[in-house]
XYZ file of N, CA and C in Angstrom:
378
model
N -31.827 -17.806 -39.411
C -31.972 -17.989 -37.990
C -30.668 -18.467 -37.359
N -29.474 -19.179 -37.810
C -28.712 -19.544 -37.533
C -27.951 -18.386 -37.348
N -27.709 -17.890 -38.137
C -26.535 -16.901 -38.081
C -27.244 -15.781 -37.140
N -28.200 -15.522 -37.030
C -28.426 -14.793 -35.616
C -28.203 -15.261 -34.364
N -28.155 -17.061 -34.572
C -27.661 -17.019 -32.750
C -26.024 -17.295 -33.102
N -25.021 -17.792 -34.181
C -23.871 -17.338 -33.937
C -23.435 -16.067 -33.925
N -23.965 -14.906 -34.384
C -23.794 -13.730 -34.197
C -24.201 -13.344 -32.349
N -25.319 -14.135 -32.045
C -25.583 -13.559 -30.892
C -24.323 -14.509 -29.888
N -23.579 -15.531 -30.265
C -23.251 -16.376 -29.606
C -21.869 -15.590 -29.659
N -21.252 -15.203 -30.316
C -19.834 -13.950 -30.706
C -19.841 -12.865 -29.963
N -21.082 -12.301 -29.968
C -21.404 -10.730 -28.935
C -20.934 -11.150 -28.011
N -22.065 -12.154 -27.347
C -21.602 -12.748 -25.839
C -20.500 -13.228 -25.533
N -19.814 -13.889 -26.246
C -18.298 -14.474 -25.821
C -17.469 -13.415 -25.627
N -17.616 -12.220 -26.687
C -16.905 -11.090 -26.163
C -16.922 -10.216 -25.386
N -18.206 -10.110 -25.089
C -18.904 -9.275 -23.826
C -18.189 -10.425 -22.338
N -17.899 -11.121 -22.673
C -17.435 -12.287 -21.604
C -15.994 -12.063 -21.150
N -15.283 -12.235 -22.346
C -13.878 -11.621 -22.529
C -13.718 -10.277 -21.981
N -14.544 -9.341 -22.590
C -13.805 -8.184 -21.991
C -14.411 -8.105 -20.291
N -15.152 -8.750 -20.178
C -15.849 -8.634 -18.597
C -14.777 -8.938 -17.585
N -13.957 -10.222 -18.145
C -12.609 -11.091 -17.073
C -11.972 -10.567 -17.617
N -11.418 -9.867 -18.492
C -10.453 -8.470 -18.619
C -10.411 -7.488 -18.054
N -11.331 -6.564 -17.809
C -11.443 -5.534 -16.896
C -11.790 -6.220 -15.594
N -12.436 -7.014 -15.348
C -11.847 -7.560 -13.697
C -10.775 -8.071 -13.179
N -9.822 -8.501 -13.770
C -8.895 -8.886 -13.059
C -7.405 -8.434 -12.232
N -7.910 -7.245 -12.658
C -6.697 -6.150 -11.674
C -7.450 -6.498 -10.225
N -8.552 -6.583 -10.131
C -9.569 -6.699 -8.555
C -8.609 -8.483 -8.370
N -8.405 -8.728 -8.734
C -7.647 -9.970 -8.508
C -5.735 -10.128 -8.368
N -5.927 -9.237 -8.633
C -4.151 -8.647 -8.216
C -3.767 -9.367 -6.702
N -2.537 -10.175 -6.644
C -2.014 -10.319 -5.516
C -1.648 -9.156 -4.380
N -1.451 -9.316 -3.028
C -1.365 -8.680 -2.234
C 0.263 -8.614 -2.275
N 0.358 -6.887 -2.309
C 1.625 -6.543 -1.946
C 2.239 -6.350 -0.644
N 3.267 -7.032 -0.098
C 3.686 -6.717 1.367
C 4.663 -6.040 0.862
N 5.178 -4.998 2.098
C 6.176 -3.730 1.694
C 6.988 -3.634 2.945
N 8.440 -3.794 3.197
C 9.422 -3.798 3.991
C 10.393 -3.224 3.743
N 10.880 -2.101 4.930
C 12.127 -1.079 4.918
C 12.471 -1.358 6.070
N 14.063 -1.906 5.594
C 14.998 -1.836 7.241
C 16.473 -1.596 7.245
N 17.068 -1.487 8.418
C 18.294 -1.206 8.435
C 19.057 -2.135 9.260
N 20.164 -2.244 9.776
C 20.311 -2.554 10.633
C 19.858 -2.053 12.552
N 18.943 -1.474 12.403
C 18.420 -0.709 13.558
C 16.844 -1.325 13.959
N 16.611 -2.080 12.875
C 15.053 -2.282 12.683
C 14.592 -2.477 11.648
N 12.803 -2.695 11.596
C 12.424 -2.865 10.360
C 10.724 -2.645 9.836
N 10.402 -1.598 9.137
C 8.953 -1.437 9.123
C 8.582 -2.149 8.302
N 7.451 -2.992 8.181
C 6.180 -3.708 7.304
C 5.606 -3.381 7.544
N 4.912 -3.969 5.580
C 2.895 -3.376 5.582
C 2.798 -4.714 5.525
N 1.641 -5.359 5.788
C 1.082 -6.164 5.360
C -0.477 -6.193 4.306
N 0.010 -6.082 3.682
C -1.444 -5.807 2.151
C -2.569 -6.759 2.846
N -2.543 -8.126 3.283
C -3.601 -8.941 3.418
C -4.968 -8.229 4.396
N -4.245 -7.608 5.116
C -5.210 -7.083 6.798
C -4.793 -5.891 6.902
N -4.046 -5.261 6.050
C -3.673 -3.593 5.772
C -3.316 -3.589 7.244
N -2.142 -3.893 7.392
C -1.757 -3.590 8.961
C -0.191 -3.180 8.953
N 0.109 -2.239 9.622
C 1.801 -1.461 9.676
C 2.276 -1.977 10.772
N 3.609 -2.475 10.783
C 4.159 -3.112 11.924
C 5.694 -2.310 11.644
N 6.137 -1.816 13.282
C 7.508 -1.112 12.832
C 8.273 -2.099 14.204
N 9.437 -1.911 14.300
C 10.198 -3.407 14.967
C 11.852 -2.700 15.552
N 12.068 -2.255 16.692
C 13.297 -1.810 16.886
C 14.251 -2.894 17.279
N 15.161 -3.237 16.532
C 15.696 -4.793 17.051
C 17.169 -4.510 17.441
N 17.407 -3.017 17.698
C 18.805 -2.109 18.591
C 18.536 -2.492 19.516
N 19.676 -3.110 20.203
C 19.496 -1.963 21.878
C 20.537 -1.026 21.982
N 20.483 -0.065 21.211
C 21.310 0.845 21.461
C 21.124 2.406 21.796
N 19.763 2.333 22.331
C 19.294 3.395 23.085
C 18.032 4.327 22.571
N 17.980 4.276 21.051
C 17.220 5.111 20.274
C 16.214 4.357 19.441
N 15.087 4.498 18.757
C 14.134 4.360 18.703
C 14.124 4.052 16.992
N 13.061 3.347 16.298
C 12.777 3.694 14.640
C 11.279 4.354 15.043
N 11.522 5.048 13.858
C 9.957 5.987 13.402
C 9.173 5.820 12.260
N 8.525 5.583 11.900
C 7.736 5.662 10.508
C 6.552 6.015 10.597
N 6.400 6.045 8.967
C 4.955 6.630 9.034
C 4.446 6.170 7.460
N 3.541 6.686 7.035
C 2.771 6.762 5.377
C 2.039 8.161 4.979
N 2.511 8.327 4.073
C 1.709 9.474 3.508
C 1.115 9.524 2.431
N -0.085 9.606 2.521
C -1.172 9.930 1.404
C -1.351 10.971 0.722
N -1.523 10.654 -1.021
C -1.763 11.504 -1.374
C -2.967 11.338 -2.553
N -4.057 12.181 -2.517
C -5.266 12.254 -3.641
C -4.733 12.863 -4.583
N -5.372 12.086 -5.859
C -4.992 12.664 -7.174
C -6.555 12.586 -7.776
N -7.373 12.172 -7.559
C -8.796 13.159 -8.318
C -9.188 13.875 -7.602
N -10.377 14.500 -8.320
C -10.306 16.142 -7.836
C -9.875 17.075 -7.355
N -10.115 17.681 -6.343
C -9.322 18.251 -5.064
C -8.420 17.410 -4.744
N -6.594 17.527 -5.314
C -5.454 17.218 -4.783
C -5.242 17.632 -3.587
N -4.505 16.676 -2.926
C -3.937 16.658 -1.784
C -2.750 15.876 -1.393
N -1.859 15.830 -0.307
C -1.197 15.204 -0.078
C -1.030 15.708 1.887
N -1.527 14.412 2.515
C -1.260 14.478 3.921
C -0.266 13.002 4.430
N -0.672 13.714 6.060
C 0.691 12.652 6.748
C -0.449 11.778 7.072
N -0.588 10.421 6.632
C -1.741 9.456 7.313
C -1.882 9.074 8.352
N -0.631 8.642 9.164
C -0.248 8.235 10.564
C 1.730 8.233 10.395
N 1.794 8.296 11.663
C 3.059 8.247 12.408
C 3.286 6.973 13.078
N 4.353 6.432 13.417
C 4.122 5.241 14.320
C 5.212 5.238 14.783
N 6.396 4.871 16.088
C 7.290 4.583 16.664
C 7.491 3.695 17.218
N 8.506 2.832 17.150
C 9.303 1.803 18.354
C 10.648 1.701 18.610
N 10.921 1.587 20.221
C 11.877 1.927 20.857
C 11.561 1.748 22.933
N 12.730 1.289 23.157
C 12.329 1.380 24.610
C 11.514 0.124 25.217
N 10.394 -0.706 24.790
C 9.443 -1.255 24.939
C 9.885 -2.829 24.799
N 9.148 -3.975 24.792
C 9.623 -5.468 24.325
C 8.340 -5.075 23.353
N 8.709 -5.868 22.366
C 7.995 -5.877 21.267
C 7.912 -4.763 20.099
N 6.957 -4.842 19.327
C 7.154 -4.322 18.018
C 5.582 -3.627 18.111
N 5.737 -2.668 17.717
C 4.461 -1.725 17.563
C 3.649 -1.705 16.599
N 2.388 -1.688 15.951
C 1.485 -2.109 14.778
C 0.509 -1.076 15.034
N -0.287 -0.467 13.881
C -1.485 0.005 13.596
C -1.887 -0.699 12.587
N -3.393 -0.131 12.035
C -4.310 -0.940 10.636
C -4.307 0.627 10.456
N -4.581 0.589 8.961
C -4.923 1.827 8.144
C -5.623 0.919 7.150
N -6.382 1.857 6.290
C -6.908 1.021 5.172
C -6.591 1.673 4.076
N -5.499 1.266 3.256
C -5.049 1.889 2.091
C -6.001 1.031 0.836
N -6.455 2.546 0.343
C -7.566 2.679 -0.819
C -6.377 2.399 -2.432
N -7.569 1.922 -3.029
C -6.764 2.185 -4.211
C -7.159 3.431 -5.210
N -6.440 3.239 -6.390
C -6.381 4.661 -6.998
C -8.003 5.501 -7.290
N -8.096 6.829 -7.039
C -7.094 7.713 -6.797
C -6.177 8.318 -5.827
N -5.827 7.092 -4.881
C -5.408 7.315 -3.511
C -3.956 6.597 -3.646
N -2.722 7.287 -3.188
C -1.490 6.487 -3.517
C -0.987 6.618 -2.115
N 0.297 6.177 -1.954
C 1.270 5.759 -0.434
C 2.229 5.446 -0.750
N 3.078 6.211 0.205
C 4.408 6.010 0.350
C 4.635 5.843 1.993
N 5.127 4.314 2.257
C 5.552 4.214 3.771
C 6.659 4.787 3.609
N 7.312 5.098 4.675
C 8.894 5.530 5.090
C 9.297 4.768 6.676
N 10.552 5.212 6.957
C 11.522 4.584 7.998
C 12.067 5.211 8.486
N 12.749 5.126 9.567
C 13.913 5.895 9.912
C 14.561 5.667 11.389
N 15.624 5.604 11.342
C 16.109 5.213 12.916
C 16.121 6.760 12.995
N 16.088 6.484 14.655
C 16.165 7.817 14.989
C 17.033 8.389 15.828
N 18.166 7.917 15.624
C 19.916 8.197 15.369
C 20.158 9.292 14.586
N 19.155 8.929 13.578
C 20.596 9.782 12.432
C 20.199 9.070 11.445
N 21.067 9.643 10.267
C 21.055 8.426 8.718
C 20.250 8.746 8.166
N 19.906 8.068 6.943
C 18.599 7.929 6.016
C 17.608 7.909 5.837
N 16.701 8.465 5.730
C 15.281 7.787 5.980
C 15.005 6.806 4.268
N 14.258 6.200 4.832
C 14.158 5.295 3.738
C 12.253 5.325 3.112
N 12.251 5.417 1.941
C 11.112 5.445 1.397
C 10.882 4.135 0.722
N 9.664 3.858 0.521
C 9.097 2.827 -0.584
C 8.454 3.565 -1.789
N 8.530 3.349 -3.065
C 7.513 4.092 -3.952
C 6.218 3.831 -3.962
N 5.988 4.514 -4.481
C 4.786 5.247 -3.868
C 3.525 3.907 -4.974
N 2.638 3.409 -3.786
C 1.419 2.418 -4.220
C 0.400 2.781 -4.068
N -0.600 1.939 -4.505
C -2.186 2.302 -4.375
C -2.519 0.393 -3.743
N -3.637 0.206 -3.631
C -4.295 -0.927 -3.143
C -4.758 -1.780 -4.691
């Protein structure tokens, strides 16, 4: 009788273990994600999934960004999620999106809209 409840007492501890093992990616810190130049500067904010882009020129022209999604189960895809601009205005421009996690990935981008680089982040999931 003993050794059936330390046997049963072993199952369970491991059934325990692997339970807070496979949960704890759901416990992953929040990633914030920032691209800028001297022209400006886009953030995500992971906490409230919110995009904030920021033109801090005054030199006549505008930053642009955006995110693009792309599905990787089943039916692949890859679209433009949103666009966003600032320029011209006081203040800094924001949307919410709700970035999913995998099989759903993102890549924000940047870009003054001068000229130059556009700037990417690699590509995340939630």
């Amino acid at each position: 009788m003993a050794r059936s409840f330390t046997r049963l007492a072993v199952v369970g501890t491991a059934a325990a273990t692997m339970l807070a093992i496979t949960a704890s990616p759901a416990l992953a810190a929040d990633q914030n994600r920032t691209l800028s130049d001297s022209h400006g500067k886009m953030t995500y904010n992971d906490s409230v999934d919110v995009f904030e882009i920021c033109d801090t020129s005054a030199d006549g022209r505008g930053v642009s960004g955006g995110l693009t999604h792309k599905y990787t189960g089943g039916v692949q895809y890859t679209e433009t999620a949103f666009t966003i601009n600032d320029g011209g205005d006081a203040g800094c421009d924001k949307i919410g999106y709700n970035v999913q996690g995998w099989p759903h990935n993102y890549v924000m981008y940047y870009k003054w809209d001068g000229g130059g680089t556009r700037l990417n982040t690699a590509w995340f999931t939630e």
